[in-house]
Coordinates of C-alpha atoms in Angstrom, one line a residue:
Chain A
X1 CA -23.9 -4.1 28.9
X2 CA -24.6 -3.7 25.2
X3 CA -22.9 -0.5 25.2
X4 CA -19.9 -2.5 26.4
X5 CA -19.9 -5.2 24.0
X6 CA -19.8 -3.0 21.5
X7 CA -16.9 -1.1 22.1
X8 CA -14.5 -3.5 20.7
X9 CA -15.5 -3.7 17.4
X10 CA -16.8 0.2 17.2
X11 CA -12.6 0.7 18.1
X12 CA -11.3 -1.1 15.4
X13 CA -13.5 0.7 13.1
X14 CA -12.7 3.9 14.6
X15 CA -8.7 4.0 15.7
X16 CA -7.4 3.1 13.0
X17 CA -9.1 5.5 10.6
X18 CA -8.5 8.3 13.1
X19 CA -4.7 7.2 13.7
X20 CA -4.4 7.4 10.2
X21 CA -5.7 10.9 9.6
X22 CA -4.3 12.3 13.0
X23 CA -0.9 11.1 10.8
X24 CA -0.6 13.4 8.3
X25 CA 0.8 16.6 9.1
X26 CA -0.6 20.1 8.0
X27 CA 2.5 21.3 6.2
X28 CA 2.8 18.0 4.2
X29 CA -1.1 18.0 3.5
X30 CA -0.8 21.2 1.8
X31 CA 2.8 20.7 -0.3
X32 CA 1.0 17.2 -1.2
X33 CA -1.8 18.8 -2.7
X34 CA -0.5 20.9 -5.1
X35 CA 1.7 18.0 -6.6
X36 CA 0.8 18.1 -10.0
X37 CA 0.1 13.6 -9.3
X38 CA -1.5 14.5 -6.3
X39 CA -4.0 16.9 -8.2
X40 CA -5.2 14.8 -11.4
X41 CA -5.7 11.8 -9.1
X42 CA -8.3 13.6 -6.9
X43 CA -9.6 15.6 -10.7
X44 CA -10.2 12.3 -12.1
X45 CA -11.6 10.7 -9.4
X46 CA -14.6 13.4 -8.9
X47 CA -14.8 13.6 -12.5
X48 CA -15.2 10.0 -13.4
X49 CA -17.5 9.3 -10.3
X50 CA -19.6 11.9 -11.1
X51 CA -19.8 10.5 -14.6
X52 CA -20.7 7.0 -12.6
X53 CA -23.2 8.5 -11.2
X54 CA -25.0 10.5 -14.3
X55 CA -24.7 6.8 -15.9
X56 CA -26.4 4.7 -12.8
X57 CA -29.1 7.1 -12.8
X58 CA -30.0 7.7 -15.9
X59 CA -29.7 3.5 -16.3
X60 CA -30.7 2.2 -12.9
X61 CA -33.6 4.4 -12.4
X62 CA -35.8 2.5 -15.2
X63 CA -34.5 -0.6 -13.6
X64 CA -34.9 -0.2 -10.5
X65 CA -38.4 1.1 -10.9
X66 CA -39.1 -1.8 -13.2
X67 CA -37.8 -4.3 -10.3
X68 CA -40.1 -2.4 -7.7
X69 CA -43.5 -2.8 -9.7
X70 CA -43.1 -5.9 -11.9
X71 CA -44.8 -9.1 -10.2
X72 CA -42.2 -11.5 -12.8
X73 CA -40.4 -14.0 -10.5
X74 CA -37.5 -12.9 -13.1
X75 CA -37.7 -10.0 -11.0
X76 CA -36.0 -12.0 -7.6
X77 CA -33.6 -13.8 -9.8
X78 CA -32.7 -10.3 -11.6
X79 CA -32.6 -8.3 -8.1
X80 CA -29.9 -11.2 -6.7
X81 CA -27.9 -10.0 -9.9
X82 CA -27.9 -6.4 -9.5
X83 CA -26.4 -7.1 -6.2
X84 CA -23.7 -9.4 -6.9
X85 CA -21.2 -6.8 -7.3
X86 CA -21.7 -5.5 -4.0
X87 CA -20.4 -8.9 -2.6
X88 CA -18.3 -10.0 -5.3
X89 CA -14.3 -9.2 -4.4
X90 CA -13.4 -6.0 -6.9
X91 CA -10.9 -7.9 -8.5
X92 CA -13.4 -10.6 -9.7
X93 CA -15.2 -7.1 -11.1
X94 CA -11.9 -6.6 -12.9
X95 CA -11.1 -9.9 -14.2
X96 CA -14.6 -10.2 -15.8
X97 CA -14.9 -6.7 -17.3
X98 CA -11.2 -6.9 -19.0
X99 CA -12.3 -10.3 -20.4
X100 CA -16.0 -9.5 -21.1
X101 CA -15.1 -5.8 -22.5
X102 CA -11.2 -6.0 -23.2
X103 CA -10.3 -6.2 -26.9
X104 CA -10.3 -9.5 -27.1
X105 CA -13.5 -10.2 -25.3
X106 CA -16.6 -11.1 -27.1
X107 CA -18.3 -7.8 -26.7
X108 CA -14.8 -5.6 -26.6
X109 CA -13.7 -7.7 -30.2
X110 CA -16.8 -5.7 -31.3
X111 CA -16.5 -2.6 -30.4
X112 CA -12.4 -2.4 -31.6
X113 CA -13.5 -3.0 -34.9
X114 CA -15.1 -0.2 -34.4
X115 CA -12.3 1.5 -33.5
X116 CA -13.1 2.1 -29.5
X117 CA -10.7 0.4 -27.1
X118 CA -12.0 0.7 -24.0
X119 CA -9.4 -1.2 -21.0
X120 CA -6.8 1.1 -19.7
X121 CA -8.8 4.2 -21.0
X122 CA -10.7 6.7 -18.4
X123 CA -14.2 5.0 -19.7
X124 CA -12.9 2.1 -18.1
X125 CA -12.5 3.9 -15.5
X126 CA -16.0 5.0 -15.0
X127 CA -17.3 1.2 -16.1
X128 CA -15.6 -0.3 -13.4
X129 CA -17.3 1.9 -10.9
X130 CA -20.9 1.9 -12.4
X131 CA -20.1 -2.0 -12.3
X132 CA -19.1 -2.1 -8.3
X133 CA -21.4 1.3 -7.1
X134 CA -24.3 0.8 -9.3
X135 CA -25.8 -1.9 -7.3
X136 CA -26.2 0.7 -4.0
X137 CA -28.8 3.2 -6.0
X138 CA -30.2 0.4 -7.4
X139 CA -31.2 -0.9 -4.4
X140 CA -32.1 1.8 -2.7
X141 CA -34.3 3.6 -5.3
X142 CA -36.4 0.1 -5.9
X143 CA -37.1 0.5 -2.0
X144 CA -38.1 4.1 -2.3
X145 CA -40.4 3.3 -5.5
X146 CA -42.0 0.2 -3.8
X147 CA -42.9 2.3 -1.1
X148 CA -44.9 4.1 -3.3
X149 CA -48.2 2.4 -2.7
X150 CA -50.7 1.4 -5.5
X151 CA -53.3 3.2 -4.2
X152 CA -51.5 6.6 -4.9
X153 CA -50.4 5.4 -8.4
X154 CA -54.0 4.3 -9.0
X155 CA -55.3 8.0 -7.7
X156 CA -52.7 9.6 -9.9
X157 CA -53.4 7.1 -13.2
X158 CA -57.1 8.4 -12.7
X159 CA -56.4 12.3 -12.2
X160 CA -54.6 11.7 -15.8
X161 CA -51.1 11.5 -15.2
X162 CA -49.7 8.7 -17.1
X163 CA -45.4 7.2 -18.3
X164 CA -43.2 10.4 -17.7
X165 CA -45.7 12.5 -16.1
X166 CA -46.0 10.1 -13.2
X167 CA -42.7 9.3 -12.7
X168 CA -42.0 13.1 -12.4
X169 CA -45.2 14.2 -10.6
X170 CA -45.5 11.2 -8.6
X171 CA -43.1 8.8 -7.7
X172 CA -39.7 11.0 -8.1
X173 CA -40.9 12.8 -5.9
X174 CA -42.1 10.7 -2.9
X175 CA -39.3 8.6 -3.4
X176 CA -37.1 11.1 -3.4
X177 CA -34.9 10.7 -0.9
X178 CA -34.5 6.8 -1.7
X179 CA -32.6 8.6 -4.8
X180 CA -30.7 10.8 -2.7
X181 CA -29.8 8.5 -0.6
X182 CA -29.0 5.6 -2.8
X183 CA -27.4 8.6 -5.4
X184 CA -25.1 9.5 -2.5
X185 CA -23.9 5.9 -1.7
X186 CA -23.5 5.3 -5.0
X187 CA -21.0 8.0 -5.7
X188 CA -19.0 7.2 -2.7
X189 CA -18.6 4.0 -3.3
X190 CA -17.3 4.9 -6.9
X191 CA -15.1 7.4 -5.6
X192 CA -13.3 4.2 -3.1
X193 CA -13.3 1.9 -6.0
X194 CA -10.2 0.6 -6.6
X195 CA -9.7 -3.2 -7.2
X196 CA -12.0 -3.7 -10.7
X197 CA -10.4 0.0 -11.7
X198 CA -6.8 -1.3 -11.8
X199 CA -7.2 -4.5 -13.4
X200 CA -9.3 -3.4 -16.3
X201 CA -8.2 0.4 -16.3
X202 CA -4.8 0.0 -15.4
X203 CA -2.9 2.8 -13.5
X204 CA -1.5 5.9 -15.3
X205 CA -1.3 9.4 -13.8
X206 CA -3.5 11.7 -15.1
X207 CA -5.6 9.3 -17.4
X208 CA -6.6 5.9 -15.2
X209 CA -5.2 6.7 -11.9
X210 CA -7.8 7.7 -9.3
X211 CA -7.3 8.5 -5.7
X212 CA -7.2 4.8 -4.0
X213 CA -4.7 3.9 -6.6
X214 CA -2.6 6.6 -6.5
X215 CA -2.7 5.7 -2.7
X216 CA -1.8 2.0 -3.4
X217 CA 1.1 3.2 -5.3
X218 CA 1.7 6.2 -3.0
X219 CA 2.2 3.8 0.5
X220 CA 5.8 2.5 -0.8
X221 CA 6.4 5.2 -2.3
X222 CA 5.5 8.5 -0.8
X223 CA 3.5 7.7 2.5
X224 CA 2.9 11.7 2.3
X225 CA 0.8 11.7 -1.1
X226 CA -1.2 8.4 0.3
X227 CA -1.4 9.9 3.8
X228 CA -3.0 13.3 1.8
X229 CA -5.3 11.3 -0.4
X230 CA -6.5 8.9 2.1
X231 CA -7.6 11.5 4.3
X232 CA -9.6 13.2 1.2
X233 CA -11.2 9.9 0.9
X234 CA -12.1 9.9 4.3
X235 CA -13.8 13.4 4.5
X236 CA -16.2 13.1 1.3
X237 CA -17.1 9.5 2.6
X238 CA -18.1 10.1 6.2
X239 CA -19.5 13.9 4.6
X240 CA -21.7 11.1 2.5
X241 CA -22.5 9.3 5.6
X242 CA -23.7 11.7 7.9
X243 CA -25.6 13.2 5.1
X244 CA -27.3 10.3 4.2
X245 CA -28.1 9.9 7.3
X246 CA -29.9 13.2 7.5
X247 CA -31.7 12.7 4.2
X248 CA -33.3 9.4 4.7
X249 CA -33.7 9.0 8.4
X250 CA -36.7 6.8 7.7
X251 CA -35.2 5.0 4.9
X252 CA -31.9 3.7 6.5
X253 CA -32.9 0.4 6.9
X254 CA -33.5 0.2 3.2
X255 CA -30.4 2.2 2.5
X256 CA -27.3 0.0 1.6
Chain B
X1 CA -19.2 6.4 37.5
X2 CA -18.6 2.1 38.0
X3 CA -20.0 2.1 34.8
X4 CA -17.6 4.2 33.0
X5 CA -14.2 3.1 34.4
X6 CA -15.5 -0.7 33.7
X7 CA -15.8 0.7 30.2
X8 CA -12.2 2.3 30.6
X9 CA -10.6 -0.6 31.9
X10 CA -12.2 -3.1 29.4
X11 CA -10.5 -0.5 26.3
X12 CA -7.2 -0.5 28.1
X13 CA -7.6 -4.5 28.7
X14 CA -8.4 -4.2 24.9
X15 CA -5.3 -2.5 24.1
X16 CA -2.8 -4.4 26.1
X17 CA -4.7 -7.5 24.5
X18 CA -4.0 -6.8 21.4
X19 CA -0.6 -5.2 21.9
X20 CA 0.1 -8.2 23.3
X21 CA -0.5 -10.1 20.4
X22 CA 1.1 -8.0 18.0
X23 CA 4.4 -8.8 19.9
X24 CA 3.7 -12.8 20.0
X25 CA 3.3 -13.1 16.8
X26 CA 6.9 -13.0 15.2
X27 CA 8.3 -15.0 17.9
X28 CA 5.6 -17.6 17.7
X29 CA 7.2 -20.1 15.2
X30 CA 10.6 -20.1 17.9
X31 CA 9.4 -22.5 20.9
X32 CA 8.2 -25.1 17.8
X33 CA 12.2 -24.6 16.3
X34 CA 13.6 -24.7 19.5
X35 CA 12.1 -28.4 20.4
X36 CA 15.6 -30.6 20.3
X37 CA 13.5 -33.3 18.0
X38 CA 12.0 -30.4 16.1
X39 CA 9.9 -32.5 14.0
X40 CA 8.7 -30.1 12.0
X41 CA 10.7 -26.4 11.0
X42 CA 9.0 -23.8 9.1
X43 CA 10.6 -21.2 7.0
X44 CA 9.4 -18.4 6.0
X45 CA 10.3 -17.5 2.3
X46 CA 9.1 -13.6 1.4
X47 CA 10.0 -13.5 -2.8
X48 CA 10.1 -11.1 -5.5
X49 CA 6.7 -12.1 -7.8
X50 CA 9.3 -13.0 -10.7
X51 CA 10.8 -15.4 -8.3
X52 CA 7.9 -17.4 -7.7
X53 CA 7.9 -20.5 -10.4
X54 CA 11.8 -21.1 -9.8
X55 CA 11.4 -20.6 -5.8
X56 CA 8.2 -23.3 -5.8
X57 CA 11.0 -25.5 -7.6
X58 CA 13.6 -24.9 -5.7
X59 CA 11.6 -25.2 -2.1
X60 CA 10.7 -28.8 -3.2
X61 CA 14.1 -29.5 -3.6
X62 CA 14.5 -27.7 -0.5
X63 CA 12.3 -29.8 1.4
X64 CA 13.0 -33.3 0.0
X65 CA 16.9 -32.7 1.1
X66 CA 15.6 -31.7 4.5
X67 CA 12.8 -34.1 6.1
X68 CA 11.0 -32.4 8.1
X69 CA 10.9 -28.6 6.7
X70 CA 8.5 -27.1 6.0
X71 CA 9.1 -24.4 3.7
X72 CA 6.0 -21.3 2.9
X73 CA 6.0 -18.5 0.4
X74 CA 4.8 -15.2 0.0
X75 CA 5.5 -13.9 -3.5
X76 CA 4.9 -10.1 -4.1
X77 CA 6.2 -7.3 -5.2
X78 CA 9.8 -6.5 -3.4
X79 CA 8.6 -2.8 -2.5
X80 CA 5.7 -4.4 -0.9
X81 CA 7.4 -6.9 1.3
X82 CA 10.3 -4.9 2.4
X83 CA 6.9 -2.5 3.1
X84 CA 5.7 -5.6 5.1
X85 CA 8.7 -6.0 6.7
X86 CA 9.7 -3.2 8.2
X87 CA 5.7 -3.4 9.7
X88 CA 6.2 -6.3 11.2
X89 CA 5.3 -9.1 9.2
X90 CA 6.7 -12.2 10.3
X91 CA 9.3 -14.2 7.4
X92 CA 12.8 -15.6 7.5
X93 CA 14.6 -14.9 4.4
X94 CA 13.7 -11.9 1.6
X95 CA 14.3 -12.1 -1.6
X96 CA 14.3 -8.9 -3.3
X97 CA 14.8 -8.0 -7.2
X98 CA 17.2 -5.0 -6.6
X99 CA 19.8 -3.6 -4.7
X100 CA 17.2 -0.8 -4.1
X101 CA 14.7 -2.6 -1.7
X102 CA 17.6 -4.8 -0.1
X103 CA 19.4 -1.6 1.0
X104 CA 16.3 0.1 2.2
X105 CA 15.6 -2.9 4.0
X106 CA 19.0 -3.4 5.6
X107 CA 18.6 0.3 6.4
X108 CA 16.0 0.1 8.1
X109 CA 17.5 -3.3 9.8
X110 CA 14.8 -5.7 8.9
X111 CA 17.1 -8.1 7.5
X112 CA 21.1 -8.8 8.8
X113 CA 23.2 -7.2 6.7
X114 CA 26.1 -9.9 7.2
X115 CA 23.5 -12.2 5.4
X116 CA 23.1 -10.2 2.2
X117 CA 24.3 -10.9 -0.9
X118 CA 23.8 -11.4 -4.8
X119 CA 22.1 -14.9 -5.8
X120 CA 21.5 -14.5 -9.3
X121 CA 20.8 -12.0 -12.0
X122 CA 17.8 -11.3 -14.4
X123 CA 17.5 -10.0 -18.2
X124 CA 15.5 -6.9 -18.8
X125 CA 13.1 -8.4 -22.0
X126 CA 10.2 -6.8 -24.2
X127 CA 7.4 -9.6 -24.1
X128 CA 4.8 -9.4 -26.3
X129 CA 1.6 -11.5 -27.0
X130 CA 2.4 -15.1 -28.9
X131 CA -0.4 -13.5 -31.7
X132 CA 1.7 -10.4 -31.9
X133 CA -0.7 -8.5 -33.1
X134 CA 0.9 -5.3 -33.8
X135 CA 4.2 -7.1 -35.3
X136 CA 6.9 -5.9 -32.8
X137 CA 10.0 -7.5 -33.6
X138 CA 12.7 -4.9 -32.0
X139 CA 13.0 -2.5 -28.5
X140 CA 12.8 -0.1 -31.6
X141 CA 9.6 -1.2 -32.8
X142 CA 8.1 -0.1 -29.7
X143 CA 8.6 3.6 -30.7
X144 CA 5.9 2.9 -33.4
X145 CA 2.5 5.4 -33.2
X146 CA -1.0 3.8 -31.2
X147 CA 0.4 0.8 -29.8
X148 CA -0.6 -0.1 -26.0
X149 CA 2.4 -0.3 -24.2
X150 CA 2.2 -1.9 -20.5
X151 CA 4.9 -1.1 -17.8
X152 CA 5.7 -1.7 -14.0
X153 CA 5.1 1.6 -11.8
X154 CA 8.4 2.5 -11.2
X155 CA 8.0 2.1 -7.3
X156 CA 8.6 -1.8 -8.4
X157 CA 12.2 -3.1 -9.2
X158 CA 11.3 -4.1 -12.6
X159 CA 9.5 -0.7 -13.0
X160 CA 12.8 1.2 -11.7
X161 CA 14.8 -1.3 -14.1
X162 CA 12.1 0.0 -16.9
X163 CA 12.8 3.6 -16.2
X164 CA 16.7 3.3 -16.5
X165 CA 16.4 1.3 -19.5
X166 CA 14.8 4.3 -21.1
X167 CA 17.3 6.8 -19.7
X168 CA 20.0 4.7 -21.3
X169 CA 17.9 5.0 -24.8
X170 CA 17.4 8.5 -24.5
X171 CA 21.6 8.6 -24.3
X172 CA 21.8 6.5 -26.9
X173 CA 22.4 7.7 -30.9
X174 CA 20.1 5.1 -32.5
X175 CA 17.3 5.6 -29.7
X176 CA 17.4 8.8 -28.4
X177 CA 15.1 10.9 -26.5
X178 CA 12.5 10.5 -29.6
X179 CA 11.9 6.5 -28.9
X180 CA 11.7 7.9 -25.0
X181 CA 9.2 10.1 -26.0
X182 CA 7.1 7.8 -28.2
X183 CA 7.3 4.7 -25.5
X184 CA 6.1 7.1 -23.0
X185 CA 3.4 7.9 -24.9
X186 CA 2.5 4.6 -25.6
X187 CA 2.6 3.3 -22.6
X188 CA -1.2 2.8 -21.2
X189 CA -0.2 1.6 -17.8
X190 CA 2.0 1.5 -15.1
X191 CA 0.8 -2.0 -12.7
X192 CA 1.9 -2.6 -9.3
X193 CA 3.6 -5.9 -10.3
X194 CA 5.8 -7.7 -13.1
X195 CA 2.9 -10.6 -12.6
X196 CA 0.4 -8.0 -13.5
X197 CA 2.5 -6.9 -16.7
X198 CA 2.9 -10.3 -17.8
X199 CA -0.9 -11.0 -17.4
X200 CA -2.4 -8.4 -19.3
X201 CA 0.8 -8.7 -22.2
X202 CA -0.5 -12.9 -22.1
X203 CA -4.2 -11.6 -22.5
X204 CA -2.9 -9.8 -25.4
X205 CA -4.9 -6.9 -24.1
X206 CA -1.7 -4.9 -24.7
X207 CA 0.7 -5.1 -27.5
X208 CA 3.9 -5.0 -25.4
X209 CA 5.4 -4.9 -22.0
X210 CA 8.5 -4.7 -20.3
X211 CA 9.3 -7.7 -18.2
X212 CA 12.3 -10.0 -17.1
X213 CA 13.4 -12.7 -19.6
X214 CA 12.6 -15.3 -16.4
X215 CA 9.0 -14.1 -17.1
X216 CA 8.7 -15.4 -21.1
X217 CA 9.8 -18.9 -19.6
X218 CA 7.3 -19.1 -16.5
X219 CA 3.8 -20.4 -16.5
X220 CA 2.8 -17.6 -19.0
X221 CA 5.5 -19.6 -21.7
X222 CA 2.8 -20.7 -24.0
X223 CA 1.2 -17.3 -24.3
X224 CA 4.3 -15.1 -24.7
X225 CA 7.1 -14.2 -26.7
X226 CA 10.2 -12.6 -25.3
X227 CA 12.3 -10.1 -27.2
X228 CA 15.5 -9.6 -26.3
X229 CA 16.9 -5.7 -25.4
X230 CA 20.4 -5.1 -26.0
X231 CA 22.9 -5.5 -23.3
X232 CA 24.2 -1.7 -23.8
X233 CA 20.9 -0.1 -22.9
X234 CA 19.2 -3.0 -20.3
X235 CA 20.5 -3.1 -16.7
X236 CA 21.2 -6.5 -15.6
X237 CA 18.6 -6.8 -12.4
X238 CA 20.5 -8.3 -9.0
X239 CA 18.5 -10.7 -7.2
X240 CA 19.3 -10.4 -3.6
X241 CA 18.8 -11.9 -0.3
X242 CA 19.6 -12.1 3.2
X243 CA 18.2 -13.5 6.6
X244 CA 15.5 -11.2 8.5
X245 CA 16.7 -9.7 11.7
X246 CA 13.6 -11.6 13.1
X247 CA 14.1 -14.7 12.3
X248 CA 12.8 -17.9 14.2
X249 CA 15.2 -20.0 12.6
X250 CA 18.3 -18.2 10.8
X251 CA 20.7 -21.4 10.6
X252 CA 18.0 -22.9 8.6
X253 CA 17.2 -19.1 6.3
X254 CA 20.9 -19.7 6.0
X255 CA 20.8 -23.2 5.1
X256 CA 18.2 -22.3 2.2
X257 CA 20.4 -19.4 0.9
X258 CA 23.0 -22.0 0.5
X259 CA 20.7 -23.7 -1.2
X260 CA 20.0 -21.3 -3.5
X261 CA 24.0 -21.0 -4.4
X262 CA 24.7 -24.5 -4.7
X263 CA 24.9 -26.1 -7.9
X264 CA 21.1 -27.7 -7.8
X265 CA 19.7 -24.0 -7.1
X266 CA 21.6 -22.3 -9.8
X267 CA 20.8 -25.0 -12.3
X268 CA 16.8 -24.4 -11.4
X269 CA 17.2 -20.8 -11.8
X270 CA 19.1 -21.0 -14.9
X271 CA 16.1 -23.2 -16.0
X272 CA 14.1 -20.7 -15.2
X273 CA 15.9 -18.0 -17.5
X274 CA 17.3 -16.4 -15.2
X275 CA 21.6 -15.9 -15.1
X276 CA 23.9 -17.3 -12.3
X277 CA 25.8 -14.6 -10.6
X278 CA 30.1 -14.2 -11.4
X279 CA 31.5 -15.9 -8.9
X280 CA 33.7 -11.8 -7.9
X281 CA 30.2 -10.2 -8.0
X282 CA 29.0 -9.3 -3.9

């Protein structure tokens, strides 16, 4: 019976994605891709979510491992903020970073008298997505450091190791695939981002316009290039999927 | 084996479900028209975005001449809603902001072709922030090094009217292919709407932007300033419309074209900047 019941809703996950990538035709797949368009929207989209991702890490793993082990009731109130973005609508994301970051902002005022404009630049690009993916890693690598119980942070505090050396030794690596996990997520939902990206990045080819604009665009325009693109999108999300999946079996509750 | 053709049957009872409702819905408005009291008639309205403060205007008026209608829009871009359209979306008059998307639309028969015709025309205008802070007082101005320039993707009518402004100024001796050049290079974005130009211009996040002269006397007024292009290089944008092939209602879509002809309409558009059609132009 179960089984049943869930068949309507598994469909309309499932036929739609499937009907769209059983659309696109091999000989328009390949003609789309070499389209010059075509080829710096899926360039900048790897490049600036890998650049998302270097940025979440290198920031959210202090954060997260500070949300994990601090006992400060600032800590509940700070976790509810780190995941706002993840049910915020992207366009809020948008709105907020153009006015926060834009040059007329209060922090973006600042930073063009310095002479750095960021809206409608790639940086932007990459913002936006740290702002919408961040929150995934986040999440997940504060699961996979709290699961790292005091007893073996005591044990390793008393064999000597101590600040970097534990994080390394220790807790990097039993949490390990929390970050992989959470790493992966995170990047795929940078690579999908599109609503914060063309409000506060804008859309030009080659500079601001990543694949799920370019597909926006591309659906009036040439269903081919959004047809090409979407089914891109499709292959390195479910890839991220299945793999997360077969990194942190244990953890997929915790994962996002 | 019981198990698995229950499972079968349930997906195709799924399917013919949905189907079904996929076919209802366009139709569903019809029974409530076709009531002899009809004490309530809805229309359908799908606009051009640059339409949207003179069409609010106008569909009061609309309604107040005709108790009992009920008049709802969808403003968007007119790409997107011949998009929606032609997949089905249910409306009962479209209002597109070029020849372009009318044609494509008629082509594809989504709208009636006897229906279509030229309501009113727009101005192609540089707008730039009321602070102005990089001092553009010309089209000419905008060839000017490290300004931000914001444009319409060219998929968009006012986009596709951007683009053949500049392919007039690249023709022309005073312009020439070197303004092109330097406006293109400019030029940090192309958005998916004129409302999206005209927001980031009124946030003064960009320093110019290519929009219709209906757009500096909207609801972003206060915040803009419109610069005029000359007539020689900007094309004057055809506003459009006709009555969907599917609609519930089309004496009443006709009604509210008639509308937008008659003096009262015209009147409301002009106030809205933009410029009643010559009475030979169809």
């Amino acid at each position: 019976m179960p089984a049943i019941l869930s068949l309507p809703l598994f469909l309309l996950l499932l036929v739609p994605i499937a009907l769209l990538v059983a659309r696109s035709s091999p000989s328009a797949f390949l003609a789309e891709l070499t389209a010059p368009e075509t080829r710096s929207a899926i360039l900048l989209s790897l490049l600036s979510s890998t650049a998302a991702l270097l940025v979440t890490i290198t920031l959210g793993t202090p954060l997260a491992y500070w949300l994990a082990h601090t006992g400060s009731r600032v800590a509940a109130l700070a976790e509810a903020i780190v995941d706002l973005p993840t049910v915020l609508p992207p366009s809020v994301a948008g709105v907020a970073l153009l006015l926060a970051l834009g040059r007329n902002g209060p922090i973006g005022a600042w930073l063009h008298a310095l002479g750095l404009d960021l809206a409608f630049s790639p940086a932007a690009v990459v913002i936006a997505q740290v702002f919408v993916a961040s929150p995934y890693f986040i999440r997940a690598a504060r699961a996979g450091f709290a699961s790292v119980g005091a007893d073996l942070r005591e044990a390793a505090t008393i064999d000597g190791a101590t600040g970097w050396g534990l994080v390394r030794r220790v807790l990097a690596p039993t949490a390990a695939r929390s970050l992989g996990a959470g790493a992966a997520m995170c990047w795929s939902r940078a690579i999908g981002e599109f609503g914060a990206t063309i409000i506060f990045a804008g859309n030009l080819p080659g500079r601001t316009q990543t694949m799920p604009l370019a597909v926006y665009l591309g659906f009036e325009q040439s269903l081919d290039r959004a047809l090409v693109l979407s089914t891109i999108l499709i292959a390195i999300s479910l890839a991220v999927l299945v793999g997360v999946r077969f990194l942190a079996p244990l953890e997929s509750d915790n994962a996002p | 084996m019981p198990h698995a053709i229950t499972r079968r049957a349930f997906a195709a009872a799924l399917i013919a479900l949905s189907l079904a409702a996929c076919d209802k819905k366009p139709n569903d408005p019809a029974p409530i028209a076709s009531q002899p009291p009809a004490p309530t008639a809805k229309l359908t309205v799908l606009a051009a975005a640059s339409l949207s403060g003179a069409f609010r205007e106008i569909g009061a008026a609309f309604e107040t001449a005709n108790p009992g209608v009920k008049l709802e829009f969808s403003f968007a871009a007119s790409n997107q809603l011949r998009t929606q359209l032609e997949n089905g979306s249910p409306g009962d008059v479209f209002a597109s902001a070029d020849r372009k998307q009318m044609d494509s639309a008629i082509a594809s028969k989504v709208v009636d072709s006897q229906t279509s015709r030229v309501f009113t025309h727009n101005q192609l205008v540089v707008i730039v922030p009321r602070s102005n802070p990089a001092k553009i007082e010309s089209l000419a101005d905008l060839a000017r090094p490290s300004l931000k320039i914001v444009v319409a993707d060219k998929a968009v009518p006012v986009g596709n009217y951007t683009r053949l402004m500049l392919d007039n100024a690249a023709k022309d001796a005073a312009m020439g292919e070197k303004f092109v050049a330097a406006f293109d290079a400019s030029t940090v974005s192309r958005e998916q709407s004129v409302a999206a130009v005209v927001a980031k211009v009124s946030l003064a996040e960009a320093d110019a932007g290519i929009a219709y002269a209906s757009d500096a006397k909207g609801a972003s007024a206060a915040k803009l300033t419109a610069i005029p292009i000359p007539t020689a290089l900007a094309p004057r944008a055809d506003y459009l419309v006709a009555v969907t092939s599917r609609a519930a209602n089309p004496k009443l879509a006709t009604k509210f074209i008639e509308f937008l002809l008659s003096p009262a309409g015209r009147d409301t558009l002009a106030k809205h900047g933009f410029t009643p059609p010559e009475p030979a132009s169809n």
